[in-house]
mmCIF file of C-alpha atoms in Angstrom:
data_model
loop_
_atom_site.group_PDB
_atom_site.id
_atom_site.type_symbol
_atom_site.label_atom_id
_atom_site.label_comp_id
_atom_site.label_asym_id
_atom_site.label_seq_id
_atom_site.Cartn_x
_atom_site.Cartn_y
_atom_site.Cartn_z
ATOM 1 C CA MET A 1 -19.872 22.317 0.195
ATOM 2 C CA LYS A 2 -18.789 22.338 3.648
ATOM 3 C CA THR A 3 -15.021 21.834 4.865
ATOM 4 C CA VAL A 4 -13.454 20.437 8.015
ATOM 5 C CA GLY A 5 -12.012 23.532 9.284
ATOM 6 C CA GLU A 6 -15.298 25.273 9.086
ATOM 7 C CA VAL A 7 -17.984 22.305 10.679
ATOM 8 C CA GLY A 8 -15.539 21.446 13.335
ATOM 9 C CA GLU A 9 -13.743 18.203 14.690
ATOM 10 C CA ARG A 10 -16.788 18.051 17.969
ATOM 11 C CA ALA A 11 -19.710 17.517 14.916
ATOM 12 C CA LEU A 12 -17.710 15.222 13.054
ATOM 13 C CA VAL A 13 -17.000 12.634 15.391
ATOM 14 C CA ALA A 14 -20.588 12.788 16.507
ATOM 15 C CA MET A 15 -20.796 11.650 12.595
ATOM 16 C CA PHE A 16 -17.958 9.071 12.781
ATOM 17 C CA THR A 17 -19.553 7.674 16.974
ATOM 18 C CA THR A 18 -23.290 7.625 14.752
ATOM 19 C CA ALA A 19 -22.400 5.504 12.170
ATOM 20 C CA ALA A 20 -19.571 3.131 13.445
ATOM 21 C CA ALA A 21 -22.368 2.386 16.252
ATOM 22 C CA SER A 22 -25.435 1.120 13.537
ATOM 23 C CA VAL A 23 -24.451 -2.235 13.077
ATOM 24 C CA GLY A 24 -21.256 -4.478 14.325
ATOM 25 C CA ASP A 25 -21.940 -4.738 17.351
ATOM 26 C CA THR A 26 -19.490 -7.467 18.622
ATOM 27 C CA ASP A 27 -20.029 -9.880 21.824
ATOM 28 C CA ASP A 28 -17.029 -8.743 24.145
ATOM 29 C CA LEU A 29 -17.594 -4.885 23.854
ATOM 30 C CA VAL A 30 -18.485 -3.763 27.653
ATOM 31 C CA ILE A 31 -18.382 -0.014 25.571
ATOM 32 C CA GLY A 32 -17.992 0.951 22.068
ATOM 33 C CA SER A 33 -17.015 4.409 20.221
ATOM 34 C CA GLY A 34 -18.427 8.077 21.744
ATOM 35 C CA ASP A 35 -16.859 7.847 25.529
ATOM 36 C CA ASP A 36 -13.486 8.976 26.079
ATOM 37 C CA ALA A 37 -12.363 5.102 24.720
ATOM 38 C CA ALA A 38 -13.099 1.469 24.399
ATOM 39 C CA VAL A 39 -13.898 -1.254 26.651
ATOM 40 C CA PHE A 40 -14.330 -4.750 25.772
ATOM 41 C CA ALA A 41 -13.659 -8.550 27.412
ATOM 42 C CA PRO A 42 -12.028 -10.539 24.665
ATOM 43 C CA THR A 43 -12.624 -14.112 25.037
ATOM 44 C CA GLY A 44 -8.765 -15.252 24.128
ATOM 45 C CA PRO A 45 -5.054 -13.325 24.266
ATOM 46 C CA VAL A 46 -5.185 -10.042 22.032
ATOM 47 C CA VAL A 47 -3.373 -9.533 18.813
ATOM 48 C CA VAL A 48 -2.757 -5.665 18.258
ATOM 49 C CA SER A 49 -1.390 -3.878 14.544
ATOM 50 C CA THR A 50 -1.589 -0.916 13.685
ATOM 51 C CA ASP A 51 -1.164 1.085 10.162
ATOM 52 C CA THR A 52 -0.273 4.048 8.555
ATOM 53 C CA ALA A 53 -1.385 5.251 4.790
ATOM 54 C CA VAL A 54 -0.362 8.616 4.157
ATOM 55 C CA ALA A 55 -2.078 10.765 0.839
ATOM 56 C CA GLY A 56 0.306 10.321 -2.473
ATOM 57 C CA ARG A 57 2.292 8.121 -1.412
ATOM 58 C CA HIS A 58 0.083 4.967 -0.503
ATOM 59 C CA PHE A 59 -3.332 6.168 -2.674
ATOM 60 C CA ARG A 60 -4.599 8.633 -4.354
ATOM 61 C CA PHE A 61 -8.235 10.326 -4.567
ATOM 62 C CA ASP A 62 -7.541 10.671 -8.689
ATOM 63 C CA TRP A 63 -7.086 7.250 -8.630
ATOM 64 C CA SER A 64 -9.581 5.446 -5.716
ATOM 65 C CA THR A 65 -12.396 6.886 -3.981
ATOM 66 C CA PRO A 66 -13.034 8.182 -0.467
ATOM 67 C CA ARG A 67 -14.687 4.571 0.584
ATOM 68 C CA GLN A 68 -12.551 2.700 -0.786
ATOM 69 C CA ILE A 69 -9.349 4.196 0.218
ATOM 70 C CA GLY A 70 -11.102 3.948 3.827
ATOM 71 C CA ALA A 71 -11.879 0.001 3.380
ATOM 72 C CA ARG A 72 -8.259 -0.737 1.970
ATOM 73 C CA ALA A 73 -6.640 0.507 5.131
ATOM 74 C CA VAL A 74 -8.495 -1.955 6.882
ATOM 75 C CA VAL A 75 -8.040 -4.045 4.810
ATOM 76 C CA GLN A 76 -4.408 -3.590 5.238
ATOM 77 C CA SER A 77 -4.860 -3.344 8.905
ATOM 78 C CA ALA A 78 -6.858 -6.688 9.259
ATOM 79 C CA ALA A 79 -4.153 -8.641 7.238
ATOM 80 C CA ASP A 80 -1.529 -8.297 10.132
ATOM 81 C CA ILE A 81 -4.328 -9.926 12.419
ATOM 82 C CA ALA A 82 -4.895 -12.802 10.222
ATOM 83 C CA ALA A 83 -1.784 -13.738 9.447
ATOM 84 C CA MET A 84 -1.001 -14.191 13.160
ATOM 85 C CA GLY A 85 -4.093 -16.432 12.441
ATOM 86 C CA GLY A 86 -6.214 -14.993 15.045
ATOM 87 C CA VAL A 87 -10.370 -12.906 14.246
ATOM 88 C CA LEU A 88 -10.188 -9.603 14.645
ATOM 89 C CA THR A 89 -13.017 -8.088 16.907
ATOM 90 C CA GLY A 90 -12.303 -3.915 15.664
ATOM 91 C CA VAL A 91 -10.166 -0.987 14.969
ATOM 92 C CA VAL A 92 -9.368 2.006 16.574
ATOM 93 C CA VAL A 93 -8.473 5.152 13.366
ATOM 94 C CA SER A 94 -7.263 7.922 13.229
ATOM 95 C CA ILE A 95 -8.092 10.523 10.776
ATOM 96 C CA GLY A 96 -5.420 13.269 10.324
ATOM 97 C CA CYS A 97 -6.504 16.051 7.229
ATOM 98 C CA PRO A 98 -5.632 19.585 6.323
ATOM 99 C CA PRO A 99 -8.854 22.146 7.135
ATOM 100 C CA GLN A 100 -9.907 22.781 4.166
ATOM 101 C CA THR A 101 -10.646 19.163 3.111
ATOM 102 C CA PRO A 102 -14.601 18.680 1.862
ATOM 103 C CA VAL A 103 -16.426 17.429 5.451
ATOM 104 C CA GLU A 104 -18.179 15.025 2.288
ATOM 105 C CA ARG A 105 -14.520 13.123 1.975
ATOM 106 C CA VAL A 106 -13.575 12.543 5.099
ATOM 107 C CA LEU A 107 -17.534 11.126 6.060
ATOM 108 C CA GLU A 108 -16.882 9.170 2.872
ATOM 109 C CA LEU A 109 -13.483 8.082 4.304
ATOM 110 C CA ASN A 110 -14.521 6.921 7.418
ATOM 111 C CA ALA A 111 -17.788 5.097 5.829
ATOM 112 C CA GLY A 112 -15.258 2.779 3.843
ATOM 113 C CA ILE A 113 -13.946 2.106 7.423
ATOM 114 C CA VAL A 114 -17.349 1.478 9.405
ATOM 115 C CA ASP A 115 -18.136 -0.769 5.761
ATOM 116 C CA GLN A 116 -14.913 -2.621 5.756
ATOM 117 C CA THR A 117 -14.625 -3.492 9.386
ATOM 118 C CA HIS A 118 -18.350 -4.149 9.489
ATOM 119 C CA ARG A 119 -17.942 -6.823 6.627
ATOM 120 C CA TYR A 120 -15.560 -8.810 8.793
ATOM 121 C CA ARG A 121 -17.822 -8.816 11.249
ATOM 122 C CA ALA A 122 -16.224 -6.376 13.733
ATOM 123 C CA ARG A 123 -17.016 -2.916 15.138
ATOM 124 C CA VAL A 124 -14.759 0.508 14.666
ATOM 125 C CA LEU A 125 -14.346 0.858 18.680
ATOM 126 C CA GLY A 126 -13.600 4.795 18.339
ATOM 127 C CA GLY A 127 -10.616 7.326 17.005
ATOM 128 C CA ASP A 128 -9.170 10.145 16.518
ATOM 129 C CA LEU A 129 -9.477 13.394 14.336
ATOM 130 C CA VAL A 130 -6.933 15.879 13.626
ATOM 131 C CA SER A 131 -5.456 18.422 11.375
ATOM 132 C CA SER A 132 -2.078 17.786 9.138
ATOM 133 C CA SER A 133 -0.941 18.634 5.885
ATOM 134 C CA GLU A 134 -1.860 15.750 3.927
ATOM 135 C CA VAL A 135 -4.056 12.905 4.658
ATOM 136 C CA VAL A 136 -2.974 10.453 6.739
ATOM 137 C CA LEU A 137 -5.641 7.059 7.999
ATOM 138 C CA THR A 138 -3.825 4.801 10.888
ATOM 139 C CA VAL A 139 -6.157 2.115 12.001
ATOM 140 C CA THR A 140 -5.370 -0.580 14.296
ATOM 141 C CA SER A 141 -6.956 -3.420 14.572
ATOM 142 C CA LEU A 142 -7.672 -5.890 17.395
ATOM 143 C CA GLY A 143 -8.464 -9.124 17.241
ATOM 144 C CA VAL A 144 -8.372 -12.688 19.713
ATOM 145 C CA LEU A 145 -6.743 -16.177 19.013
ATOM 146 C CA ASP A 146 -9.870 -18.043 19.117
ATOM 147 C CA GLY A 147 -9.237 -21.643 20.628
ATOM 148 C CA THR A 148 -5.664 -20.943 18.300
ATOM 149 C CA GLN A 149 -2.713 -20.635 19.290
ATOM 150 C CA ALA A 150 -0.477 -17.765 17.554
ATOM 151 C CA VAL A 151 1.272 -18.133 14.619
ATOM 152 C CA ALA A 152 4.845 -16.215 14.404
ATOM 153 C CA LEU A 153 6.669 -14.871 11.427
ATOM 154 C CA SER A 154 9.685 -17.417 13.009
ATOM 155 C CA GLY A 155 8.095 -21.031 12.897
ATOM 156 C CA ALA A 156 8.798 -22.751 9.666
ATOM 157 C CA ARG A 157 10.887 -25.954 10.099
ATOM 158 C CA GLY A 158 12.269 -27.929 7.438
ATOM 159 C CA GLY A 159 10.415 -30.755 5.125
ATOM 160 C CA GLU A 160 7.326 -27.919 5.355
ATOM 161 C CA VAL A 161 6.045 -26.788 2.583
ATOM 162 C CA LEU A 162 5.081 -22.968 1.367
ATOM 163 C CA ALA A 163 1.229 -22.518 0.522
ATOM 164 C CA LEU A 164 -0.630 -19.412 -0.722
ATOM 165 C CA SER A 165 -3.903 -18.553 0.471
ATOM 166 C CA GLY A 166 -5.217 -17.202 -3.177
ATOM 167 C CA PRO A 167 -3.738 -16.053 -6.942
ATOM 168 C CA LEU A 168 -1.066 -12.721 -6.716
ATOM 169 C CA GLY A 169 -0.415 -9.729 -9.033
ATOM 170 C CA GLY A 170 -3.857 -7.924 -8.790
ATOM 171 C CA PRO A 171 -3.043 -5.032 -7.185
ATOM 172 C CA ALA A 172 0.278 -4.420 -8.822
ATOM 173 C CA GLY A 173 -1.348 -5.019 -12.413
ATOM 174 C CA GLY A 174 -4.095 -2.285 -11.532
ATOM 175 C CA LEU A 175 -1.576 -0.077 -10.334
ATOM 176 C CA ALA A 176 0.718 -1.131 -13.671
ATOM 177 C CA ALA A 177 -2.724 -0.036 -15.697
ATOM 178 C CA LEU A 178 -3.320 3.000 -14.162
ATOM 179 C CA SER A 179 0.537 4.540 -14.210
ATOM 180 C CA ALA A 180 0.154 3.311 -18.221
ATOM 181 C CA VAL A 181 -2.673 5.243 -18.826
ATOM 182 C CA GLU A 182 -1.636 8.424 -17.210
ATOM 183 C CA HIS A 183 1.212 8.335 -19.266
ATOM 184 C CA GLY A 184 -0.293 7.781 -22.542
ATOM 185 C CA ALA A 185 -1.762 4.820 -23.243
ATOM 186 C CA ASP A 186 -5.598 4.535 -24.529
ATOM 187 C CA PRO A 187 -7.573 4.759 -21.656
ATOM 188 C CA LEU A 188 -9.755 2.299 -22.526
ATOM 189 C CA LEU A 189 -6.823 -0.171 -21.152
ATOM 190 C CA LEU A 190 -8.625 0.694 -17.149
ATOM 191 C CA GLU A 191 -12.490 -0.618 -18.454
ATOM 192 C CA GLN A 192 -10.710 -4.235 -20.600
ATOM 193 C CA PHE A 193 -8.674 -4.838 -16.964
ATOM 194 C CA SER A 194 -11.518 -3.163 -14.458
ATOM 195 C CA ASP A 195 -11.003 -6.570 -12.135
ATOM 196 C CA LEU A 196 -7.183 -5.435 -11.551
ATOM 197 C CA VAL A 197 -8.033 -1.506 -11.023
ATOM 198 C CA GLU A 198 -10.447 -3.207 -8.612
ATOM 199 C CA ALA A 199 -7.212 -5.299 -7.103
ATOM 200 C CA TYR A 200 -5.529 -2.057 -6.828
ATOM 201 C CA ARG A 201 -8.467 -0.143 -5.740
ATOM 202 C CA LEU A 202 -9.091 -2.433 -2.608
ATOM 203 C CA PRO A 203 -8.446 -5.855 -2.251
ATOM 204 C CA ARG A 204 -10.633 -8.569 -0.962
ATOM 205 C CA PRO A 205 -8.760 -11.595 0.622
ATOM 206 C CA ASP A 206 -10.162 -13.980 2.407
ATOM 207 C CA LEU A 207 -8.931 -12.704 5.946
ATOM 208 C CA GLY A 208 -10.822 -16.348 7.239
ATOM 209 C CA GLN A 209 -8.202 -18.343 6.149
ATOM 210 C CA GLY A 210 -5.728 -16.683 8.779
ATOM 211 C CA ARG A 211 -7.411 -18.669 11.324
ATOM 212 C CA VAL A 212 -8.180 -21.448 8.996
ATOM 213 C CA ALA A 213 -3.988 -22.016 8.576
ATOM 214 C CA ALA A 214 -3.996 -21.228 12.205
ATOM 215 C CA LEU A 215 -6.612 -24.930 13.299
ATOM 216 C CA ALA A 216 -4.493 -26.556 10.497
ATOM 217 C CA GLY A 217 -1.474 -26.063 12.195
ATOM 218 C CA ALA A 218 0.550 -23.180 10.131
ATOM 219 C CA ARG A 219 4.007 -23.725 11.402
ATOM 220 C CA ALA A 220 4.443 -19.796 10.225
ATOM 221 C CA MET A 221 2.485 -17.264 8.817
ATOM 222 C CA THR A 222 2.330 -13.886 7.422
ATOM 223 C CA ASP A 223 0.798 -12.307 4.880
ATOM 224 C CA VAL A 224 2.117 -10.799 1.553
ATOM 225 C CA SER A 225 1.674 -6.959 1.744
ATOM 226 C CA ASP A 226 5.119 -6.200 0.608
ATOM 227 C CA GLY A 227 5.925 -8.374 -2.392
ATOM 228 C CA LEU A 228 6.103 -12.407 -2.101
ATOM 229 C CA VAL A 229 9.863 -11.938 -2.468
ATOM 230 C CA GLU A 230 10.128 -9.390 0.671
ATOM 231 C CA GLU A 231 8.079 -11.815 2.431
ATOM 232 C CA ILE A 232 9.761 -14.984 2.101
ATOM 233 C CA ILE A 233 13.567 -13.391 2.306
ATOM 234 C CA THR A 234 11.961 -12.108 6.183
ATOM 235 C CA MET A 235 10.526 -15.849 6.713
ATOM 236 C CA ALA A 236 13.463 -17.766 5.691
ATOM 237 C CA GLU A 237 15.829 -15.273 7.953
ATOM 238 C CA ALA A 238 13.483 -14.949 10.753
ATOM 239 C CA SER A 239 12.569 -19.145 10.870
ATOM 240 C CA GLN A 240 16.923 -19.523 10.308
ATOM 241 C CA VAL A 241 15.814 -21.688 7.198
ATOM 242 C CA ARG A 242 16.145 -21.711 3.856
ATOM 243 C CA ILE A 243 12.884 -21.211 1.393
ATOM 244 C CA ASP A 244 12.858 -22.622 -2.214
ATOM 245 C CA ILE A 245 10.165 -21.353 -4.160
ATOM 246 C CA ASP A 246 8.638 -22.047 -8.043
ATOM 247 C CA SER A 247 7.942 -19.377 -9.571
ATOM 248 C CA ALA A 248 5.137 -21.334 -12.525
ATOM 249 C CA SER A 249 3.659 -22.425 -8.826
ATOM 250 C CA VAL A 250 2.627 -18.984 -7.431
ATOM 251 C CA PRO A 251 -1.040 -18.933 -9.291
ATOM 252 C CA GLN A 252 -2.122 -15.467 -10.943
ATOM 253 C CA VAL A 253 -5.049 -13.980 -10.955
ATOM 254 C CA ARG A 254 -7.363 -13.975 -14.055
ATOM 255 C CA GLY A 255 -6.328 -10.946 -16.561
ATOM 256 C CA LEU A 256 -2.933 -11.121 -15.631
ATOM 257 C CA ALA A 257 -1.286 -12.614 -18.481
ATOM 258 C CA GLU A 258 -3.118 -10.315 -21.105
ATOM 259 C CA LEU A 259 -1.867 -7.017 -18.614
ATOM 260 C CA GLY A 260 1.111 -8.242 -19.456
ATOM 261 C CA ALA A 261 1.087 -8.676 -22.835
ATOM 262 C CA ALA A 262 -0.397 -5.055 -24.061
ATOM 263 C CA LEU A 263 1.605 -3.482 -21.256
ATOM 264 C CA GLY A 264 4.987 -5.686 -22.652
ATOM 265 C CA VAL A 265 5.681 -6.881 -18.871
ATOM 266 C CA ASP A 266 6.547 -10.062 -17.174
ATOM 267 C CA PRO A 267 3.047 -10.486 -15.434
ATOM 268 C CA ALA A 268 5.526 -13.137 -13.315
ATOM 269 C CA ARG A 269 7.266 -9.382 -11.525
ATOM 270 C CA TRP A 270 3.789 -8.353 -10.765
ATOM 271 C CA ALA A 271 2.625 -11.970 -8.969
ATOM 272 C CA LEU A 272 6.715 -11.680 -7.159
ATOM 273 C CA ALA A 273 6.995 -8.324 -6.286
ATOM 274 C CA GLY A 274 4.093 -6.584 -5.984
ATOM 275 C CA GLY A 275 2.667 -5.767 -2.905
ATOM 276 C CA GLU A 276 -0.185 -4.843 -0.681
ATOM 277 C CA GLU A 277 -2.343 -7.881 -1.622
ATOM 278 C CA HIS A 278 -2.505 -9.417 1.837
ATOM 279 C CA GLU A 279 -3.614 -12.420 0.784
ATOM 280 C CA LEU A 280 -1.482 -15.406 3.576
ATOM 281 C CA LEU A 281 1.439 -16.893 3.010
ATOM 282 C CA ALA A 282 2.263 -19.960 5.926
ATOM 283 C CA ALA A 283 4.385 -22.576 6.654
ATOM 284 C CA PHE A 284 2.672 -26.388 6.615
ATOM 285 C CA GLU A 285 3.281 -29.379 7.311
ATOM 286 C CA PRO A 286 2.509 -30.960 3.099
ATOM 287 C CA SER A 287 -0.307 -33.051 4.775
ATOM 288 C CA ALA A 288 -1.929 -30.160 7.172
ATOM 289 C CA VAL A 289 -2.335 -27.579 4.092
ATOM 290 C CA PRO A 290 -5.870 -26.852 3.731
ATOM 291 C CA ALA A 291 -7.928 -26.830 0.784
ATOM 292 C CA GLY A 292 -8.078 -24.186 -1.514
ATOM 293 C CA TRP A 293 -3.794 -23.040 -0.550
ATOM 294 C CA THR A 294 -2.087 -24.042 -3.168
ATOM 295 C CA VAL A 295 2.160 -25.012 -2.668
ATOM 296 C CA ILE A 296 4.646 -23.382 -3.676
ATOM 297 C CA GLY A 297 7.867 -23.477 -1.924
ATOM 298 C CA THR A 298 9.261 -26.106 0.379
ATOM 299 C CA VAL A 299 11.184 -25.386 3.383
ATOM 300 C CA SER A 300 14.098 -27.236 4.537
ATOM 301 C CA ASP A 301 17.279 -26.481 7.539
ATOM 302 C CA GLY A 302 20.729 -24.510 6.909
ATOM 303 C CA GLU A 303 21.551 -21.487 6.432
ATOM 304 C CA PRO A 304 19.284 -18.999 6.543
ATOM 305 C CA ASP A 305 17.926 -18.430 2.569
ATOM 306 C CA ALA A 306 15.362 -17.639 -0.093
ATOM 307 C CA ARG A 307 15.957 -18.909 -3.506
ATOM 308 C CA ILE A 308 13.416 -18.630 -6.474
ATOM 309 C CA ASP A 309 13.705 -21.161 -9.083
ATOM 310 C CA GLY A 310 17.346 -22.054 -7.496
ATOM 311 C CA ALA A 311 18.392 -18.283 -7.905
ATOM 312 C CA ALA A 312 19.121 -15.954 -4.988
ATOM 313 C CA VAL A 313 16.718 -13.354 -4.140
ATOM 314 C CA GLY A 314 18.398 -11.995 -1.418
ATOM 315 C CA GLU A 315 19.335 -8.761 -3.748
ATOM 316 C CA ILE A 316 15.714 -8.209 -4.573
ATOM 317 C CA ARG A 317 15.360 -6.370 -1.266
ATOM 318 C CA GLY A 318 15.659 -3.361 -2.229
ATOM 319 C CA TRP A 319 13.173 -3.480 -4.666
ATOM 320 C CA GLN A 320 10.114 -0.840 -4.385
ATOM 321 C CA SER A 321 6.527 -2.045 -3.693
ATOM 322 C CA PHE A 322 3.804 -1.690 -6.659
ATOM 323 C CA THR A 323 2.211 0.053 -4.690
ATOM 324 C CA GLU A 324 3.428 3.192 -3.784
ATOM 325 C CA THR A 325 3.573 5.996 -5.933
#
């Protein structure tokens, strides 16, 4: 099996370019992958976000396939575009890896990036390949505000409600199952809760709900990447409001309660503090909540504060994301 060092950067980049150009063309692309830089003519204001994932901290090759890891990196970055009410147009990717990395692993990482980008009807616009001590993926997402206004974190106002685009807890529960088996639990646990494990390996939020929320008049929005508790603290401080959450109203993914019983963990912990969900959290006028969203709390004027079931949650800020390893 050939390594990256044996094949060389130029040959690998040529393979990446071929894969990226095969499908997923966008109407606003002028010059795509393969040139010194990509050129596109956006149809509205451009939204840009970048995220980096590092082997051993954000993902493990013994827990996820390279293709899943590549796809997950795109979801992580693209969710920030959706959280602004934008529509993903394309991504630019940087892959860092040791020279001894098998070529097949790098090609599979790239395949996951390309496939997931195309699922969002967007295009891989280009990128870079560099030598590094660990495998590092950096995905920069570009999107447009197609006839909508950007939805910032700071727009929530008293009298509004807070709602979620989908259920929480899947990635944190899946990671907990993987960790439990690594520490001696029955391996059948991964089979029994395979949906949760897959949610950790590759979250599948409906990022189209970002535009839906913007069109519905969302006043503030973010994606749940650092855990729901952390996100409501951040939104409350940015908007200078008090946010009250009813934990019983927070939707949990199917199977989470059963996994919690098996591991002796309150599943609400995964739903409230688990990270890398990438479901969307937004503030709306009570009559404007889109179909399919779940109201979980209220916004009121006053000193910036975040509370769950009436209890202050500021002290929880130091909780580590369940997806960090």
